[in-house]
Short mmCIF file of C-alpha atoms and ligand atoms in Angstrom, two decimals:
data_model
loop_
_atom_site.label_atom_id
_atom_site.label_comp_id
_atom_site.label_asym_id
_atom_site.label_seq_id
_atom_site.Cartn_x
_atom_site.Cartn_y
_atom_site.Cartn_z
CA MET Z 14 2.20 -17.52 30.36
CA GLY Z 15 1.08 -15.68 33.51
CA PRO Z 16 -2.47 -15.82 34.87
CA PHE Z 17 -3.25 -12.38 33.41
CA ALA Z 18 -2.32 -13.45 29.91
CA LEU Z 19 -4.10 -16.74 30.26
CA ALA Z 20 -7.31 -15.01 31.35
CA GLN Z 21 -7.09 -12.73 28.31
CA LEU Z 22 -6.52 -15.68 26.02
CA LEU Z 23 -9.60 -17.44 27.37
CA ALA Z 24 -11.65 -14.28 27.05
CA LEU Z 25 -10.60 -14.00 23.44
CA ILE Z 26 -11.65 -17.47 22.50
CA SER Z 27 -15.24 -16.54 23.23
CA VAL Z 28 -15.08 -13.20 21.42
CA THR Z 29 -15.11 -12.96 17.68
CA VAL Z 30 -14.31 -9.54 16.41
CA ALA Z 31 -15.81 -8.91 13.03
CA LEU Z 32 -14.37 -5.99 11.15
CA ASP Z 33 -17.17 -5.84 8.66
CA ASP Z 34 -17.37 -2.12 9.25
CA GLY Z 35 -17.32 -0.78 5.72
CA LEU Z 36 -13.81 0.68 6.02
CA LEU Z 37 -11.30 0.15 3.21
CA LYS Z 38 -13.60 -1.37 0.62
CA THR Z 39 -10.65 -0.65 -1.65
CA PRO Z 40 -6.95 -0.51 -0.65
CA PRO Z 41 -5.98 2.61 1.31
CA MET Z 42 -4.17 5.44 -0.46
CA GLY Z 43 -2.04 8.08 1.13
CA TRP Z 44 1.38 8.88 2.47
CA MET Z 45 3.54 7.58 5.31
CA ALA Z 46 6.70 9.08 6.72
CA TRP Z 47 8.85 6.02 7.38
CA GLU Z 48 10.69 4.93 4.24
CA ARG Z 49 11.75 8.44 3.29
CA PHE Z 50 12.12 10.21 6.63
CA ARG Z 51 12.82 7.32 9.02
CA CYS Z 52 13.64 8.34 12.58
CA ASP Z 53 15.17 11.70 11.80
CA ILE Z 54 14.54 13.62 15.01
CA ASP Z 55 17.25 16.20 14.45
CA CYS Z 56 15.08 19.25 13.99
CA LYS Z 57 17.98 21.52 14.88
CA ASP Z 58 20.14 20.63 11.90
CA ASP Z 59 17.53 19.12 9.61
CA ARG Z 60 14.39 21.20 10.15
CA GLU Z 61 12.88 20.28 6.74
CA ASN Z 62 13.15 16.53 7.10
CA CYS Z 63 12.81 15.76 10.78
CA ILE Z 64 9.75 13.97 12.22
CA SER Z 65 7.75 16.98 13.37
CA GLU Z 66 4.26 18.38 12.96
CA ASP Z 67 5.56 20.63 10.16
CA LEU Z 68 6.46 17.64 8.00
CA PHE Z 69 2.90 16.30 8.30
CA LYS Z 70 1.31 19.70 7.76
CA ASP Z 71 3.46 20.36 4.69
CA THR Z 72 2.54 16.94 3.34
CA ALA Z 73 -1.15 17.53 3.99
CA ASP Z 74 -0.90 20.84 2.12
CA ARG Z 75 0.71 19.14 -0.85
CA LEU Z 76 -1.84 16.30 -0.88
CA ALA Z 77 -4.68 18.80 -0.79
CA GLU Z 78 -3.25 21.31 -3.25
CA ASP Z 79 -1.39 19.25 -5.83
CA GLY Z 80 -4.19 17.01 -7.06
CA TRP Z 81 -3.46 13.97 -4.86
CA LYS Z 82 -6.57 14.09 -2.73
CA GLU Z 83 -8.92 14.04 -5.73
CA LEU Z 84 -7.19 10.87 -6.92
CA GLY Z 85 -7.84 9.15 -3.60
CA TYR Z 86 -4.58 9.73 -1.69
CA GLU Z 87 -6.15 10.66 1.65
CA TYR Z 88 -4.27 9.20 4.63
CA VAL Z 89 -1.35 11.15 6.15
CA ILE Z 90 0.35 8.59 8.37
CA ILE Z 91 2.81 9.31 11.15
CA ASP Z 92 5.24 6.43 11.70
CA ASP Z 93 7.68 5.72 14.54
CA CYS Z 94 9.53 8.39 16.54
CA TRP Z 95 6.65 10.81 17.16
CA MET Z 96 6.40 10.00 20.85
CA SER Z 97 7.87 11.45 23.96
CA LEU Z 98 10.04 8.91 25.79
CA LEU Z 99 7.61 9.08 28.72
CA ARG Z 100 3.87 8.53 29.01
CA ASP Z 101 1.97 11.37 30.73
CA GLU Z 102 0.79 11.33 34.35
CA HIS Z 103 -2.37 9.43 33.30
CA GLY Z 104 -0.36 6.76 31.51
CA ARG Z 105 -1.22 8.10 28.07
CA LEU Z 106 1.16 8.28 25.14
CA GLN Z 107 2.11 11.82 24.27
CA PRO Z 108 3.98 13.38 21.37
CA GLU Z 109 7.46 14.79 21.87
CA PRO Z 110 6.56 18.42 22.67
CA SER Z 111 9.53 20.05 21.00
CA ARG Z 112 8.63 18.45 17.65
CA PHE Z 113 4.83 18.40 17.99
CA PRO Z 114 4.17 21.55 20.02
CA GLY Z 115 0.52 21.74 18.92
CA GLY Z 116 -0.20 18.13 19.92
CA ILE Z 117 -1.79 15.41 17.81
CA ALA Z 118 -5.43 16.52 18.18
CA LYS Z 119 -4.57 19.87 16.62
CA LEU Z 120 -2.62 18.19 13.84
CA ALA Z 121 -5.64 15.93 13.21
CA ARG Z 122 -7.84 19.02 12.87
CA TYR Z 123 -5.38 20.58 10.42
CA ILE Z 124 -5.46 17.41 8.34
CA HIS Z 125 -9.25 16.99 8.56
CA ASP Z 126 -9.75 20.63 7.55
CA ARG Z 127 -8.06 19.76 4.28
CA GLY Z 128 -10.37 16.80 3.66
CA LEU Z 129 -7.69 14.27 4.62
CA LYS Z 130 -7.30 11.64 7.32
CA LEU Z 131 -4.65 11.08 9.97
CA GLY Z 132 -2.84 7.84 10.69
CA ILE Z 133 -0.55 7.13 13.64
CA TYR Z 134 1.91 4.45 14.74
CA ALA Z 135 2.14 2.34 17.89
CA ASP Z 136 3.81 -0.94 18.75
CA MET Z 137 2.49 -4.09 20.39
CA GLY Z 138 5.38 -4.67 22.78
CA THR Z 139 7.52 -3.00 25.39
CA HIS Z 140 9.05 -0.51 22.91
CA THR Z 141 8.55 0.65 19.36
CA CYS Z 142 11.14 -0.60 16.89
CA MET Z 143 13.11 2.61 17.48
CA GLY Z 144 12.85 2.40 21.27
CA PHE Z 145 9.92 4.70 22.07
CA PRO Z 146 7.18 3.62 24.50
CA GLY Z 147 5.41 0.46 23.44
CA THR Z 148 1.85 -0.70 23.99
CA THR Z 149 1.95 -3.66 26.36
CA LEU Z 150 -1.24 -5.69 26.87
CA ASP Z 151 -2.31 -3.56 29.82
CA LYS Z 152 -1.98 -0.36 27.75
CA ILE Z 153 -4.04 -1.41 24.73
CA GLU Z 154 -7.31 0.09 25.86
CA ILE Z 155 -5.93 3.41 27.00
CA ASP Z 156 -3.93 3.82 23.79
CA ALA Z 157 -6.97 3.05 21.61
CA GLN Z 158 -8.95 5.61 23.58
CA THR Z 159 -6.21 8.21 23.35
CA PHE Z 160 -6.01 7.83 19.56
CA ALA Z 161 -9.80 8.10 19.25
CA SER Z 162 -9.87 11.19 21.47
CA TRP Z 163 -7.30 12.85 19.21
CA GLY Z 164 -9.35 12.15 16.08
CA VAL Z 165 -7.01 9.55 14.61
CA ASP Z 166 -8.40 7.65 11.58
CA TYR Z 167 -5.80 4.91 11.07
CA LEU Z 168 -3.49 2.94 13.34
CA LYS Z 169 -0.36 1.12 12.20
CA PHE Z 170 0.30 -1.38 14.98
CA ASP Z 171 3.88 -2.68 14.79
CA GLY Z 172 5.21 -5.72 16.65
CA CYS Z 173 8.78 -5.10 17.83
CA TYR Z 174 9.68 -6.23 21.35
CA SER Z 175 6.86 -8.68 21.92
CA ASN Z 176 6.68 -12.48 21.76
CA PRO Z 177 4.25 -14.56 19.69
CA ILE Z 178 1.92 -15.15 22.63
CA GLU Z 179 1.69 -11.45 23.41
CA GLN Z 180 1.06 -10.80 19.72
CA MET Z 181 -1.65 -13.45 19.59
CA LEU Z 182 -3.36 -11.70 22.46
CA GLY Z 183 -2.56 -8.11 21.66
CA TYR Z 184 -3.54 -7.82 18.00
CA PRO Z 185 -7.14 -9.03 18.50
CA LEU Z 186 -7.43 -7.01 21.71
CA MET Z 187 -6.43 -3.81 19.94
CA SER Z 188 -9.02 -4.54 17.26
CA LYS Z 189 -11.65 -4.83 19.96
CA ALA Z 190 -10.42 -1.74 21.75
CA LEU Z 191 -10.50 0.35 18.57
CA ASN Z 192 -14.05 -0.86 17.86
CA ALA Z 193 -15.07 -0.05 21.39
CA THR Z 194 -14.08 3.61 21.00
CA GLY Z 195 -16.90 4.05 18.49
CA ARG Z 196 -14.57 6.01 16.19
CA PRO Z 197 -14.04 4.32 12.80
CA MET Z 198 -10.32 3.68 12.59
CA VAL Z 199 -8.45 1.67 10.01
CA TYR Z 200 -6.38 -1.00 11.72
CA SER Z 201 -3.11 -2.02 10.08
CA CYS Z 202 -1.43 -5.01 11.70
CA SER Z 203 2.27 -5.85 11.38
CA TRP Z 204 1.65 -9.16 13.17
CA PRO Z 205 2.33 -11.50 10.19
CA VAL Z 206 5.84 -10.08 9.65
CA TYR Z 207 6.81 -11.09 13.16
CA VAL Z 208 5.72 -14.71 12.71
CA GLY Z 209 7.14 -15.40 9.26
CA GLY Z 210 4.29 -14.17 7.08
CA LEU Z 211 2.91 -17.58 6.10
CA PRO Z 212 0.46 -20.21 7.30
CA PRO Z 213 0.30 -22.18 9.53
CA ASP Z 214 1.98 -19.55 11.74
CA VAL Z 215 -0.19 -16.82 10.24
CA ASN Z 216 -3.95 -17.34 10.21
CA TYR Z 217 -5.05 -15.09 7.35
CA SER Z 218 -8.72 -15.68 7.89
CA LEU Z 219 -8.45 -14.49 11.51
CA LEU Z 220 -6.36 -11.52 10.36
CA GLY Z 221 -9.03 -10.55 7.84
CA ASP Z 222 -11.58 -10.58 10.64
CA ILE Z 223 -9.62 -8.30 12.96
CA CYS Z 224 -7.43 -6.07 10.73
CA HIS Z 225 -8.14 -4.02 7.61
CA LEU Z 226 -4.64 -4.60 6.27
CA TRP Z 227 -1.44 -6.24 7.36
CA ARG Z 228 2.24 -6.18 6.60
CA ASN Z 229 3.33 -9.65 5.48
CA TYR Z 230 7.01 -9.23 4.76
CA TYR Z 231 10.18 -7.23 5.42
CA ASP Z 232 10.45 -3.45 5.15
CA ILE Z 233 10.87 -1.87 1.76
CA GLN Z 234 14.11 0.03 1.15
CA ASP Z 235 14.97 2.62 -1.47
CA SER Z 236 16.19 0.22 -4.16
CA TRP Z 237 15.01 -1.89 -7.07
CA ASP Z 238 16.53 -4.93 -5.34
CA SER Z 239 14.18 -4.39 -2.45
CA VAL Z 240 11.13 -3.98 -4.71
CA GLN Z 241 12.08 -7.13 -6.64
CA GLY Z 242 12.60 -9.10 -3.44
CA ILE Z 243 9.17 -8.14 -2.17
CA VAL Z 244 7.43 -8.97 -5.46
CA GLU Z 245 9.29 -12.26 -5.63
CA TRP Z 246 8.21 -13.27 -2.12
CA PHE Z 247 4.60 -12.26 -2.67
CA SER Z 248 4.47 -14.13 -5.98
CA ASN Z 249 6.20 -17.25 -4.69
CA ASN Z 250 3.64 -17.38 -1.90
CA GLN Z 251 0.61 -16.18 -3.84
CA ASP Z 252 -1.39 -19.35 -3.20
CA ASP Z 253 -1.41 -18.50 0.49
CA LEU Z 254 -1.60 -14.72 0.21
CA GLN Z 255 -3.84 -13.93 -2.76
CA PRO Z 256 -7.05 -15.51 -1.37
CA ALA Z 257 -6.63 -13.61 1.91
CA ALA Z 258 -7.27 -10.25 0.24
CA GLY Z 259 -10.62 -8.66 -0.53
CA PRO Z 260 -12.68 -5.59 0.34
CA GLY Z 261 -11.85 -4.55 3.91
CA ARG Z 262 -8.86 -6.93 4.15
CA TRP Z 263 -5.62 -6.30 2.28
CA ASN Z 264 -2.10 -7.66 2.08
CA ASP Z 265 0.44 -4.85 2.42
CA PRO Z 266 3.74 -5.24 0.56
CA ASP Z 267 4.79 -1.86 2.08
CA MET Z 268 5.15 1.71 0.84
CA LEU Z 269 5.59 3.12 -2.66
CA ILE Z 270 9.13 4.51 -2.90
CA ILE Z 271 8.51 6.27 -6.22
CA GLY Z 272 9.98 9.78 -6.19
CA ASN Z 273 13.00 8.93 -4.02
CA PHE Z 274 16.54 7.98 -5.04
CA GLY Z 275 16.58 4.26 -5.74
CA LEU Z 276 14.37 3.66 -8.79
CA SER Z 277 14.76 4.56 -12.45
CA VAL Z 278 11.66 5.76 -14.30
CA ASP Z 279 11.07 2.25 -15.64
CA GLN Z 280 11.48 0.72 -12.20
CA ALA Z 281 9.09 3.27 -10.72
CA ARG Z 282 6.49 2.31 -13.32
CA SER Z 283 7.11 -1.31 -12.42
CA GLN Z 284 6.45 -0.69 -8.76
CA MET Z 285 3.23 1.20 -9.53
CA ALA Z 286 2.07 -1.52 -11.95
CA LEU Z 287 2.81 -4.40 -9.61
CA TRP Z 288 1.25 -2.68 -6.59
CA ALA Z 289 -1.88 -2.10 -8.69
CA ILE Z 290 -1.97 -5.78 -9.69
CA MET Z 291 -1.43 -6.87 -6.08
CA ALA Z 292 -4.33 -4.71 -4.82
CA ALA Z 293 -1.72 -3.22 -2.49
CA PRO Z 294 -2.15 -0.09 -0.41
CA LEU Z 295 -0.92 2.90 -2.43
CA ILE Z 296 0.87 4.58 0.43
CA MET Z 297 3.70 6.75 -0.79
CA SER Z 298 6.77 7.54 1.25
CA ASN Z 299 8.48 10.38 -0.54
CA ASP Z 300 8.96 14.13 -0.31
CA LEU Z 301 5.86 15.66 -1.88
CA ARG Z 302 7.47 19.11 -1.63
CA ASN Z 303 10.21 18.00 -4.00
CA LEU Z 304 8.93 15.51 -6.50
CA ASP Z 305 9.97 15.32 -10.11
CA ASN Z 306 7.38 15.27 -12.85
CA SER Z 307 7.96 11.72 -13.98
CA ALA Z 308 7.38 10.38 -10.45
CA ARG Z 309 4.30 12.57 -10.14
CA ALA Z 310 2.89 11.31 -13.45
CA ILE Z 311 3.41 7.68 -12.44
CA LEU Z 312 1.85 8.10 -8.99
CA GLN Z 313 -1.03 10.10 -10.43
CA ASN Z 314 -1.73 7.72 -13.32
CA LYS Z 315 -5.50 7.45 -13.28
CA VAL Z 316 -5.75 4.09 -14.98
CA ALA Z 317 -3.18 2.46 -12.70
CA ILE Z 318 -5.09 3.88 -9.74
CA ALA Z 319 -8.44 2.70 -11.11
CA ILE Z 320 -6.99 -0.81 -11.53
CA ASN Z 321 -5.66 -0.76 -7.97
CA GLN Z 322 -8.99 0.50 -6.66
CA ASP Z 323 -11.19 -1.89 -8.61
CA PRO Z 324 -14.36 -2.50 -6.55
CA MET Z 325 -14.23 -6.31 -6.82
CA GLY Z 326 -11.03 -6.15 -4.81
CA ILE Z 327 -9.56 -9.37 -6.20
CA GLN Z 328 -5.80 -9.48 -5.78
CA GLY Z 329 -3.91 -10.39 -8.95
CA ARG Z 330 -1.37 -13.13 -9.50
CA ARG Z 331 1.83 -13.90 -11.36
CA LEU Z 332 0.71 -16.03 -14.31
CA LEU Z 333 4.00 -16.85 -15.93
CA GLN Z 334 7.72 -16.77 -15.38
CA GLU Z 335 9.39 -17.25 -18.73
CA LYS Z 336 12.92 -18.60 -19.19
CA ASN Z 337 13.70 -15.35 -20.99
CA ARG Z 338 13.08 -13.53 -17.67
CA ILE Z 339 9.79 -11.97 -18.73
CA GLU Z 340 7.05 -12.37 -16.16
CA VAL Z 341 3.33 -11.87 -16.72
CA TYR Z 342 0.97 -10.69 -14.00
CA TRP Z 343 -2.80 -10.59 -14.25
CA ARG Z 344 -5.69 -9.22 -12.23
CA PRO Z 345 -9.41 -9.67 -12.93
CA LEU Z 346 -11.40 -6.44 -12.77
CA SER Z 347 -15.05 -5.50 -12.77
CA ASN Z 348 -17.05 -5.25 -16.03
CA SER Z 349 -15.21 -8.25 -17.52
CA ALA Z 350 -12.05 -6.20 -17.73
CA SER Z 351 -8.62 -7.24 -16.52
CA ALA Z 352 -5.14 -5.87 -16.09
CA LEU Z 353 -1.97 -7.39 -17.49
CA VAL Z 354 1.57 -6.51 -16.53
CA PHE Z 355 4.51 -7.73 -18.56
CA LEU Z 356 7.62 -7.30 -16.39
CA SER Z 357 11.15 -7.68 -17.64
CA ARG Z 358 13.64 -8.97 -15.10
CA ARG Z 359 16.34 -8.64 -17.76
CA THR Z 360 19.30 -6.29 -17.57
CA ASP Z 361 20.31 -6.00 -21.22
CA MET Z 362 18.04 -4.08 -23.59
CA PRO Z 363 14.36 -3.70 -24.47
CA TYR Z 364 13.06 -7.21 -25.10
CA LEU Z 365 10.59 -8.14 -27.82
CA TYR Z 366 8.09 -10.46 -26.22
CA HIS Z 367 5.73 -12.50 -28.39
CA THR Z 368 2.55 -13.87 -26.95
CA SER Z 369 -1.23 -13.96 -27.39
CA LEU Z 370 -4.12 -13.44 -25.01
CA ALA Z 371 -5.08 -17.10 -25.50
CA LYS Z 372 -1.65 -18.10 -24.17
CA LEU Z 373 -2.48 -15.98 -21.13
CA LYS Z 374 -5.69 -17.97 -20.60
CA TYR Z 375 -8.08 -15.43 -22.12
CA GLN Z 376 -11.24 -16.85 -23.64
CA ALA Z 377 -11.79 -16.70 -27.39
CA GLY Z 378 -12.99 -13.33 -28.61
CA THR Z 379 -11.79 -9.88 -29.54
CA TYR Z 380 -10.42 -7.48 -26.98
CA GLU Z 381 -9.15 -3.96 -26.72
CA ALA Z 382 -6.51 -2.64 -24.39
CA ASN Z 383 -5.19 0.63 -23.09
CA ASP Z 384 -1.51 0.89 -22.48
CA VAL Z 385 -1.52 2.35 -18.98
CA PHE Z 386 1.75 4.28 -19.14
CA THR Z 387 1.79 5.46 -22.76
CA GLY Z 388 -1.94 6.09 -22.99
CA SER Z 389 -2.09 4.43 -26.38
CA ALA Z 390 -4.92 2.16 -27.46
CA VAL Z 391 -4.59 -1.37 -28.74
CA ARG Z 392 -7.58 -2.37 -30.87
CA GLY Z 393 -8.82 -5.59 -32.41
CA LEU Z 394 -6.82 -7.97 -30.25
CA ASN Z 395 -8.04 -11.39 -31.22
CA ALA Z 396 -7.38 -13.81 -28.37
CA THR Z 397 -5.61 -16.28 -30.62
CA SER Z 398 -3.50 -13.87 -32.67
CA GLU Z 399 0.07 -13.28 -31.64
CA PHE Z 400 1.28 -9.84 -30.71
CA THR Z 401 4.67 -8.46 -29.84
CA ILE Z 402 5.52 -5.88 -27.23
CA SER Z 403 8.79 -4.24 -26.30
CA ILE Z 404 9.59 -4.28 -22.57
CA ASN Z 405 12.45 -2.23 -21.14
CA PRO Z 406 14.95 -3.82 -18.72
CA SER Z 407 13.45 -3.75 -15.19
CA GLY Z 408 10.42 -2.10 -16.77
CA VAL Z 409 6.87 -3.05 -17.55
CA VAL Z 410 4.20 -2.82 -20.18
CA MET Z 411 0.86 -2.57 -18.44
CA TRP Z 412 -2.48 -3.06 -20.15
CA TYR Z 413 -6.04 -2.45 -19.11
CA VAL Z 414 -7.88 -5.09 -21.21
CA TYR Z 415 -11.59 -5.33 -21.96
CA PRO Z 416 -13.77 -7.27 -24.41
CA GLU Z 417 -14.43 -5.35 -27.61
CA GLN Z 418 -18.21 -5.33 -27.23
CA GLN Z 419 -17.70 -3.37 -24.06
CA SER Z 420 -16.31 -0.34 -25.79
CA LYS Z 421 -19.51 1.57 -24.91
CA LEU Z 422 -18.76 1.05 -21.27
CA THR Z 423 -15.19 2.07 -21.79
CA GLU Z 424 -16.39 5.29 -23.39
CA SER Z 425 -17.75 6.25 -20.02
CA LEU Z 426 -14.41 5.34 -18.45
CA HIS Z 427 -12.79 7.66 -21.01
CA HIS Z 428 -14.72 10.46 -19.42
CA ARG Z 429 -13.86 9.47 -15.90
CA HIS Z 430 -10.17 8.81 -16.49
CA LYS Z 431 -8.55 11.56 -18.47
CA THR Z 432 -5.57 9.41 -19.40
CA PHE Z 433 -7.81 7.48 -21.76
CA HIS Z 434 -8.34 10.66 -23.81
CA LYS Z 435 -4.75 10.33 -24.88
CA ALA Z 436 -5.52 6.96 -26.42
CA LYS Z 437 -4.61 7.04 -30.10
CA PRO Z 438 -4.79 3.92 -32.23
CA GLU Z 439 -1.89 5.09 -34.39
CA HIS Z 440 0.38 4.82 -31.33
CA SER Z 441 -0.63 1.24 -30.73
CA THR Z 442 1.84 -0.70 -28.57
CA VAL Z 443 1.38 -3.79 -30.69
CA LEU Z 444 4.35 -3.85 -33.00
C1 LIG X 520 9.33 -1.56 11.50
C2 LIG X 520 8.23 -1.41 10.45
C3 LIG X 520 8.52 -0.21 9.56
C4 LIG X 520 8.62 1.03 10.42
C5 LIG X 520 9.67 0.85 11.50
C6 LIG X 520 9.67 1.99 12.50
O1 LIG X 520 10.57 -1.88 10.92
O2 LIG X 520 8.13 -2.56 9.67
O3 LIG X 520 7.53 -0.05 8.60
O4 LIG X 520 7.38 1.30 11.00
O5 LIG X 520 9.47 -0.35 12.23
O6 LIG X 520 10.60 1.82 13.51
#
């Protein structure tokens, strides 16, 4: 470590950066370019899909006009490959002019005018993962100031091309630098991914103090295998990860890929359900200009969103892994409610699963549930009585569960969440 780095390290030890700034009381919702559009910079042959200001403007239009914004999807996030290969004469990052001719400040205005927020990407290191200019320690302040001056609302700070010592210095410094701009900006840290994602190499309590959210694990890809791998890793390590989350501090299992090419309808429901249970950011990466209705319905499911956005902000857990390859996930919610997800990891046919709420550690009493994806109501669920549900291969049944005496309260939820209007006892999921 050189003297410069050492001095910074010492300075840091005496500075605690508290991010108790009221941002992200619930997980962020929005859209990010990476999983779907990657580093497509070929605007000559692929105008529609290349990383350019038009892609972000089109997406902002769709978010504002197609009902997304009202549901909470508000961040439009630029990922890698937006930059020019050179910083400007003042050492500032600048967008590639041929693809962002209006500049980022103008794009931010376009997005703000539609009631949305803009996110951007930078990398703690010498280069971004795709080889664009990185943010070395000496550039942290100027980059934070540049983003603030453009009106950026969210920074994804990646970690390619840096070593653990630089990361240990750089991630807290960027937090401080963002704070110092005076502009509220969400700070998403990829730091944990680069040091294995788990304690003792990752200090989740420090992360919660300096970042609003953080990527813990590998990148999502457009496949069910990838979704399963991520869920498996998060669940296997839930004792370390689950307590780290709460209002203003979230684990990030990566983007929602619903609406792309890799998931069936059942698998798409599974991703939505599990991301809601995990209190994960609901950041889609798909083409909102071309989205089929089933993907739209899943992503716009009001009950799934309400579960994800529950104000207590307690991340859920995997409760059970059965030999028959059914898994049960659970998340406590406000007003004594809870969410249950029954996931089938089977590959044969719909599976009839028998259980009871008591087996899932519910206290004695009578409950009601709403089936999140069918909209049907399940009434008179006594904790000790067995019920049977049918779960499709690689699919889920997801329930919003609440004690029966709370049905008054749920009435008011019926009004807030239209999906509940569809609830019909005669379509009960209990077989
Ligand atoms: C890393 C990140 C991805 C994406 C790419 C961009 O792989 O984890 O989410 O930002 O870099 O190059």
